[in-house]
């Protein structure tokens, strides 16, 4: 698949051409390794909300989601109750899907358990960093994403299947899935080489 040639006349991943807001997200976020638990939790939640929808829809509503869910501070979200669910179901700025909203609250509670068990969310998720990679953007799941989704389900997480887990891994830098000629690929590779993998406690 040919690259998208951005306004600066340099090649990017083809999907950047889908919407103007994709380019800054691609250049500054997608694929760069993340160790911050709150950002990891946010991304997993947003990927869950995306299920059945386009990433453009979620990206355009991201600030609304952050406001509605206290910037995805899972310590705070874990205390949400039915009143919060009703409030969120009335919030036109987000995706008003009861199952996905309740999954975020449930997953915040599971995140607290995971931090207690593993030391951090990052320590858990980075255990699933792939060792063998297919050509960039040629798959939507991987053995690691299947294993990750299975373990999350076992631990009581919801709305995190293998495809959602793989999209999360792509975005959070557990693999460099930028196209081979994309100018951001080398930047991501350098960031991954310098990145300190978190350790379980």
Rosetta silent file (secondary structure, phi, psi, omega in degrees, C-alpha in Angstrom):
SEQUENCE: XXXXXXXXXXXXXXXXXXXXXXXXXXXXXXXXXXXXXXXXXXXXXXXXXXXXXXXXXXXXXXXXXXXXXXXXXXXXXXXXXXXXXXXXXXXXXXXXXXXXXXXXXXXXXXXXXXXXXXXXXXXXXXXXXXXXXXXXXXXXXXXXXXXXXXXXXXXXXXXXXXXXXXXXXXXXXXXXXXXXXXXXXXXXXXXXXXXXXXXXX
SCORE:     score description
SCORE:     0.000 S_00000001
   1 L     0.000  127.119 -178.353    0.000    0.000    0.000 S_00000001
   2 L   -66.547  150.630  178.019    1.523    3.367   -0.998 S_00000001
   3 L   -71.754  160.465  169.895    2.275    5.886    1.713 S_00000001
   4 E   -84.480  129.904  176.121    0.311    9.062    2.235 S_00000001
   5 E   -93.117  113.462 -174.568    2.358   12.099    1.192 S_00000001
   6 L   -75.559  170.361  178.764    1.721   14.733    3.852 S_00000001
   7 L   -56.150  -21.642  177.241    1.605   18.515    3.248 S_00000001
   8 L   -85.957    7.984  178.571    5.338   18.640    4.055 S_00000001
   9 L    67.551   20.246  177.394    5.880   16.307    1.042 S_00000001
  10 L  -112.438  148.578 -174.238    7.180   13.515    3.271 S_00000001
  11 E   -77.599  140.764  173.795    5.691   10.001    3.435 S_00000001
  12 E  -131.100  172.958  173.715    3.518    8.790    6.281 S_00000001
  13 L   -55.999  143.708 -174.807    1.395    5.701    6.909 S_00000001
  14 H   -55.505  -35.726 -174.384   -1.466    5.509    4.428 S_00000001
  15 H   -67.192  -15.054  177.661   -4.174    5.888    7.096 S_00000001
  16 H   -62.515  -23.888 -178.463   -2.970    9.450    7.826 S_00000001
  17 H   -77.230   -4.023 -175.718   -4.745   10.585    4.694 S_00000001
  18 H   -71.772  -28.974 -178.398   -8.132    9.701    6.130 S_00000001
  19 L  -164.035  149.368 -176.714   -8.627   12.930    8.097 S_00000001
  20 H   -60.078  -35.219 -176.707   -6.645   16.064    8.920 S_00000001
  21 H   -72.417  -13.641  179.249   -6.630   15.264   12.657 S_00000001
  22 H   -69.452  -33.756 -172.775   -4.890   11.925   12.026 S_00000001
  23 H   -62.516  -51.034  177.816   -1.555   13.495   11.065 S_00000001
  24 H   -64.217  -35.226  177.035   -0.632   15.107   14.433 S_00000001
  25 H   -63.287  -44.722  179.444   -1.871   12.005   16.261 S_00000001
  26 H   -63.009  -46.208 -173.597    0.273    9.821   13.979 S_00000001
  27 H   -73.642  -30.139 -171.401    3.375   12.011   14.198 S_00000001
  28 H  -109.951  -17.372 -174.178    3.308   12.689   17.939 S_00000001
  29 L  -127.654  -51.282 -166.076    1.598    9.738   19.605 S_00000001
  30 L   -63.642  118.380  176.975    0.934    6.588   17.594 S_00000001
  31 L    93.126  -13.114  177.014    3.549    3.932   18.233 S_00000001
  32 L   -75.990  133.350 -173.195    5.702    5.875   20.677 S_00000001
  33 L   -64.962  138.296 -176.607    6.250    3.730   23.801 S_00000001
  34 L  -123.020  134.366  178.278    4.159    4.617   26.849 S_00000001
  35 L  -117.937  -12.327 -176.853    4.845    3.674   30.454 S_00000001
  36 L   -72.860  122.587 -175.336    2.345    5.975   32.201 S_00000001
  37 H   -60.698  -39.462 -177.484   -0.477    3.915   33.726 S_00000001
  38 H   -66.348  -40.181  177.349   -3.133    6.566   33.274 S_00000001
  39 H   -67.541  -38.465  177.360   -2.369    6.938   29.567 S_00000001
  40 H   -63.268  -43.473  179.355   -2.357    3.174   29.112 S_00000001
  41 H   -64.902  -43.949  178.884   -5.725    2.898   30.830 S_00000001
  42 H   -57.114  -47.503 -176.085   -7.140    5.761   28.773 S_00000001
  43 H   -64.420  -41.071  179.164   -6.061    4.190   25.505 S_00000001
  44 H   -63.275  -39.813  177.342   -7.493    0.810   26.374 S_00000001
  45 H   -64.530  -44.831 -178.649  -10.802    2.457   27.284 S_00000001
  46 H   -67.014  -36.152  176.162  -10.890    4.502   24.089 S_00000001
  47 H   -64.865  -36.101  177.106  -10.086    1.438   21.999 S_00000001
  48 H   -65.424  -42.805  177.257  -13.003   -0.316   23.710 S_00000001
  49 H   -63.543  -31.522 -177.773  -15.301    2.583   22.881 S_00000001
  50 H   -69.330  -23.285 -175.755  -14.098    2.449   19.283 S_00000001
  51 L   -46.244  117.145 -178.750  -15.317   -1.130   18.841 S_00000001
  52 L    87.011   -2.630 -178.196  -17.707   -0.988   15.876 S_00000001
  53 L  -125.377  179.729  177.878  -16.910    2.678   15.205 S_00000001
  54 L   -93.335  151.263  176.810  -14.146    4.674   13.495 S_00000001
  55 H   -65.219  -29.341  178.516  -11.061    5.953   15.316 S_00000001
  56 H   -59.491  -41.867  178.641  -11.832    9.395   13.874 S_00000001
  57 H   -59.465  -45.221 -177.815  -15.063    9.479   15.883 S_00000001
  58 H   -69.761  -43.220 -178.625  -13.217    8.635   19.089 S_00000001
  59 H   -61.286  -40.206  179.609  -10.295   10.980   18.428 S_00000001
  60 H   -68.556  -22.224 -179.905  -12.666   13.897   17.837 S_00000001
  61 L  -103.550    5.824 -171.490  -14.409   13.152   21.132 S_00000001
  62 H   -58.892  -43.136  179.821  -11.256   12.387   23.125 S_00000001
  63 H   -65.548  -33.866  175.960  -11.273   15.614   25.154 S_00000001
  64 H   -66.066  -41.777  176.733  -14.948   15.038   25.983 S_00000001
  65 H   -61.000  -44.021 -178.843  -14.116   11.518   27.150 S_00000001
  66 H   -61.817  -41.197  178.393  -11.279   12.862   29.284 S_00000001
  67 H   -65.794  -42.097 -175.875  -13.588   15.395   30.925 S_00000001
  68 H   -68.794  -33.232 -175.217  -16.327   12.810   31.503 S_00000001
  69 L  -111.555   29.801  175.568  -13.973   10.200   33.014 S_00000001
  70 H    50.514   47.803  179.348  -11.702   12.491   35.064 S_00000001
  71 H    55.825   29.363  176.840   -8.850   12.096   32.550 S_00000001
  72 H    58.270   35.222  169.456   -9.134    8.337   33.007 S_00000001
  73 L   -72.680  101.918 -171.835   -7.759    8.411   36.533 S_00000001
  74 H   -68.096  -20.801  173.918   -8.764    4.827   37.292 S_00000001
  75 H   -63.839  -37.315  179.895   -8.541    5.435   41.043 S_00000001
  76 H   -77.997  -47.824 -175.656  -11.388    7.934   40.616 S_00000001
  77 H   -63.146  -31.755  179.996  -13.358    6.045   37.965 S_00000001
  78 L   -60.343  -20.728 -178.884  -13.336    2.877   40.069 S_00000001
  79 L   -93.753    0.369  178.989  -15.629    4.690   42.537 S_00000001
  80 L   -61.924  143.872  176.870  -18.251    5.574   39.906 S_00000001
  81 L  -123.672 -164.193 -176.540  -21.755    4.337   40.651 S_00000001
  82 H   -62.546  -33.671  177.773  -25.143    4.244   38.935 S_00000001
  83 H   -61.470  -39.587  178.455  -25.534    8.020   39.213 S_00000001
  84 H   -67.488  -39.501  177.774  -22.347    8.438   37.213 S_00000001
  85 H   -60.001  -45.111  179.471  -23.558    5.934   34.626 S_00000001
  86 H   -63.132  -40.895  177.792  -26.786    7.940   34.211 S_00000001
  87 H   -59.945  -44.674 -177.848  -24.796   11.173   33.935 S_00000001
  88 H   -69.227  -32.792  177.830  -22.588    9.679   31.238 S_00000001
  89 H   -68.032  -18.006  177.844  -25.575    8.302   29.330 S_00000001
  90 L   -96.626   -2.179 -174.816  -26.825   11.894   29.048 S_00000001
  91 L   -87.664  103.648 -177.296  -23.451   13.236   27.870 S_00000001
  92 L   -69.692  -11.325 -178.413  -23.761   13.923   24.125 S_00000001
  93 L   -80.399  -10.786 -179.271  -20.011   14.563   23.916 S_00000001
  94 L  -121.286 -175.757  174.286  -19.123   10.874   24.320 S_00000001
  95 L   -86.690  115.109 -173.916  -20.394    7.530   23.010 S_00000001
  96 L   -90.527   77.576 -178.594  -23.508    6.822   25.072 S_00000001
  97 L  -123.041  110.009 -173.718  -23.315    3.043   25.225 S_00000001
  98 H   -55.259  -45.037 -177.142  -24.220    1.628   28.629 S_00000001
  99 H   -60.452  -41.008 -178.988  -22.208   -1.560   28.187 S_00000001
 100 H   -73.733  -36.828  176.917  -19.032    0.305   27.263 S_00000001
 101 H   -63.555  -46.920  179.705  -19.490    2.900   30.025 S_00000001
 102 H   -65.480  -32.037  177.469  -19.995    0.176   32.621 S_00000001
 103 H   -64.672  -38.748  178.289  -16.972   -1.672   31.207 S_00000001
 104 H   -61.727  -43.546  179.789  -14.756    1.384   31.848 S_00000001
 105 H   -65.099  -46.351  176.946  -15.887    1.485   35.483 S_00000001
 106 H   -58.572  -45.131 -176.352  -15.386   -2.261   35.861 S_00000001
 107 H   -69.517  -28.016  173.866  -11.978   -2.073   34.199 S_00000001
 108 H   -64.218  -40.139  177.561  -10.926    0.771   36.491 S_00000001
 109 H   -66.378  -40.475  177.226  -11.627   -1.518   39.437 S_00000001
 110 H   -66.855  -33.285  178.215   -9.683   -4.315   37.756 S_00000001
 111 H   -63.340  -40.884  177.014   -6.840   -1.841   37.079 S_00000001
 112 H   -60.543  -41.748  177.343   -6.551   -1.149   40.805 S_00000001
 113 H   -62.862  -40.797 -178.209   -6.281   -4.889   41.426 S_00000001
 114 H   -65.783  -41.012  178.033   -3.642   -5.197   38.723 S_00000001
 115 H   -61.837  -41.152  178.813   -1.517   -2.403   40.197 S_00000001
 116 H   -63.163  -36.274 -176.641   -1.698   -4.123   43.580 S_00000001
 117 H   -84.055  -38.696 -170.115   -0.613   -7.431   42.029 S_00000001
 118 H  -108.000  -14.169 -176.699    1.909   -6.294   39.413 S_00000001
 119 L    98.695  -35.256  177.763    3.185   -2.951   40.696 S_00000001
 120 L  -165.994  159.917  172.510    1.835   -1.053   37.673 S_00000001
 121 H   -65.391  -39.385 -177.980   -0.326   -1.512   34.589 S_00000001
 122 H   -58.463  -42.589 -179.216    2.772   -0.864   32.498 S_00000001
 123 H   -60.507  -37.547  178.191    4.654   -3.772   34.046 S_00000001
 124 H   -70.470  -53.731 -173.114    1.791   -6.082   33.090 S_00000001
 125 H   -64.322  -37.522 -176.538    1.158   -4.814   29.554 S_00000001
 126 H   -71.879   -9.478  171.792    4.802   -4.649   28.518 S_00000001
 127 H   -66.531  -17.988 -175.968    5.148   -8.373   29.198 S_00000001
 128 H   -99.102   15.059  176.761    3.218   -8.800   25.953 S_00000001
 129 L   -61.152  124.884 -177.121    5.698   -6.958   23.746 S_00000001
 130 L   -65.535  150.210  176.014    6.002   -9.079   20.568 S_00000001
 131 L  -104.904  -29.682  176.858    9.297  -10.730   19.694 S_00000001
 132 L  -118.161  131.624 -174.367    8.455  -11.674   16.105 S_00000001
 133 L  -119.069  140.439  170.699    6.761   -9.131   13.846 S_00000001
 134 L   -80.015  173.319  173.971    4.848   -9.406   10.606 S_00000001
 135 L   -58.687  145.226 -175.744    5.204   -6.709    7.956 S_00000001
 136 L   -53.170  137.914  172.741    3.724   -3.424    9.233 S_00000001
 137 L    55.956   37.163  176.399   -0.050   -3.078    9.172 S_00000001
 138 L  -110.579    1.360  179.553   -0.671   -6.525    7.700 S_00000001
 139 L  -143.908  157.822  178.802   -2.521   -7.956   10.692 S_00000001
 140 L  -116.006   -5.414  170.884   -5.221   -6.938   13.157 S_00000001
 141 L  -142.105  170.043  176.385   -4.372   -9.478   15.840 S_00000001
 142 L  -149.806  165.795  175.940   -1.236  -11.312   16.917 S_00000001
 143 H   -54.612  -37.342 -179.150   -0.420  -14.228   19.215 S_00000001
 144 H   -69.376  -39.980 -179.161    0.488  -11.646   21.874 S_00000001
 145 H   -70.217  -33.817  175.928   -2.755   -9.681   21.518 S_00000001
 146 H   -65.288  -43.787  178.595   -4.756  -12.910   21.704 S_00000001
 147 H   -65.197  -40.959  179.451   -2.869  -13.909   24.854 S_00000001
 148 H   -62.879  -48.001 -179.596   -3.291  -10.418   26.354 S_00000001
 149 H   -61.456  -39.183  179.394   -7.045  -10.363   25.696 S_00000001
 150 H   -63.824  -43.414 -179.741   -7.397  -13.852   27.177 S_00000001
 151 H   -68.706  -39.233  177.627   -5.524  -12.882   30.350 S_00000001
 152 H   -62.988  -42.739  178.195   -7.505   -9.642   30.748 S_00000001
 153 H   -61.455  -42.439  177.887  -10.765  -11.552   30.398 S_00000001
 154 H   -59.331  -34.209 -179.501   -9.538  -14.062   32.994 S_00000001
 155 L   -87.377    3.799  173.547   -8.859  -11.120   35.333 S_00000001
 156 L    95.234    7.096  177.224  -12.381   -9.766   34.808 S_00000001
 157 L   -73.908  153.683 -177.922  -11.761   -6.995   32.264 S_00000001
 158 L  -125.654  155.400  176.896  -14.511   -6.333   29.714 S_00000001
 159 L    59.860   34.665  176.371  -14.699   -5.147   26.088 S_00000001
 160 L  -130.751   84.556  176.473  -11.050   -6.000   25.402 S_00000001
 161 L   -88.899 -179.899 -177.287  -10.843   -8.606   22.646 S_00000001
 162 H   -59.214  -36.591 -179.602   -7.770   -9.570   20.574 S_00000001
 163 H   -70.840  -42.966  175.922   -8.367   -6.856   17.932 S_00000001
 164 H   -61.366  -42.938  179.954   -8.820   -4.145   20.564 S_00000001
 165 H   -63.288  -38.578 -179.373   -5.718   -5.414   22.367 S_00000001
 166 H   -68.571  -42.889  177.833   -3.683   -5.310   19.148 S_00000001
 167 H   -60.998  -38.353  175.806   -4.776   -1.743   18.315 S_00000001
 168 H   -62.064  -45.029 -179.018   -3.799   -0.778   21.879 S_00000001
 169 H   -65.106  -39.749  176.132   -0.374   -2.402   21.448 S_00000001
 170 H   -60.198  -47.993 -173.486    0.192   -0.596   18.128 S_00000001
 171 H   -70.481  -35.870 -174.151   -0.720    2.778   19.603 S_00000001
 172 L   -91.695    6.472  170.950    1.190    2.412   22.869 S_00000001
 173 L    83.775   13.832  175.617    4.438    1.366   21.208 S_00000001
 174 L   -68.859  -16.607  168.630    4.619   -2.302   22.170 S_00000001
 175 L  -146.396  157.658  176.968    5.478   -2.733   18.504 S_00000001
 176 L   -99.781  100.380 -175.972    6.526   -0.354   15.735 S_00000001
 177 L  -106.179   16.934  172.436    3.823   -0.811   13.115 S_00000001
 178 L   -66.193  145.836  179.575    4.587    2.300   11.062 S_00000001
 179 L   -59.834  155.710 -171.193    5.035    1.513    7.379 S_00000001
 180 L   -63.072  -26.497 -178.786    8.613    0.849    6.313 S_00000001
 181 L  -104.288    1.115  178.231    8.941    4.145    4.407 S_00000001
 182 L   -67.298  133.994 -176.643    7.008    6.338    6.886 S_00000001
 183 H   -67.445  -20.743 -179.276    9.275    9.091    8.249 S_00000001
 184 H   -79.869  -18.057 -176.792    7.915    8.544   11.768 S_00000001
 185 H   -57.169  -45.449 -177.954    9.018    4.905   11.830 S_00000001
 186 H   -66.699  -37.204  177.420   12.652    5.768   12.592 S_00000001
 187 H   -62.856  -42.480  178.442   11.641    8.205   15.344 S_00000001
 188 H   -65.723  -40.969 -179.462    9.527    5.507   16.964 S_00000001
 189 H   -62.213  -41.963  178.063   12.348    2.981   16.623 S_00000001
 190 H   -64.000  -41.699  179.380   14.766    5.327   18.381 S_00000001
 191 H   -63.591  -39.132  179.087   12.227    5.968   21.141 S_00000001
 192 H   -67.971  -35.937  179.454   11.737    2.227   21.608 S_00000001
 193 H   -67.232  -33.474 -178.913   15.495    1.635   21.786 S_00000001
 194 H   -86.868  -10.147 -172.223   15.847    4.262   24.530 S_00000001
 195 L   -73.926  133.517  177.046   12.735    3.140   26.379 S_00000001
 196 L   -89.697  109.869  179.386   13.152    1.560   29.823 S_00000001
 197 L   -64.699  133.792  179.074   10.845   -1.449   29.986 S_00000001
 198 L   -71.768  151.595 -179.590    8.953   -1.532   33.302 S_00000001
 199 L  -111.850  144.133  173.435    9.516   -4.438   35.631 S_00000001
 200 L   -69.347  152.972 -179.020    6.958   -6.327   37.675 S_00000001
 201 L   -76.725    0.000    0.000    7.315   -6.045   41.416 S_00000001
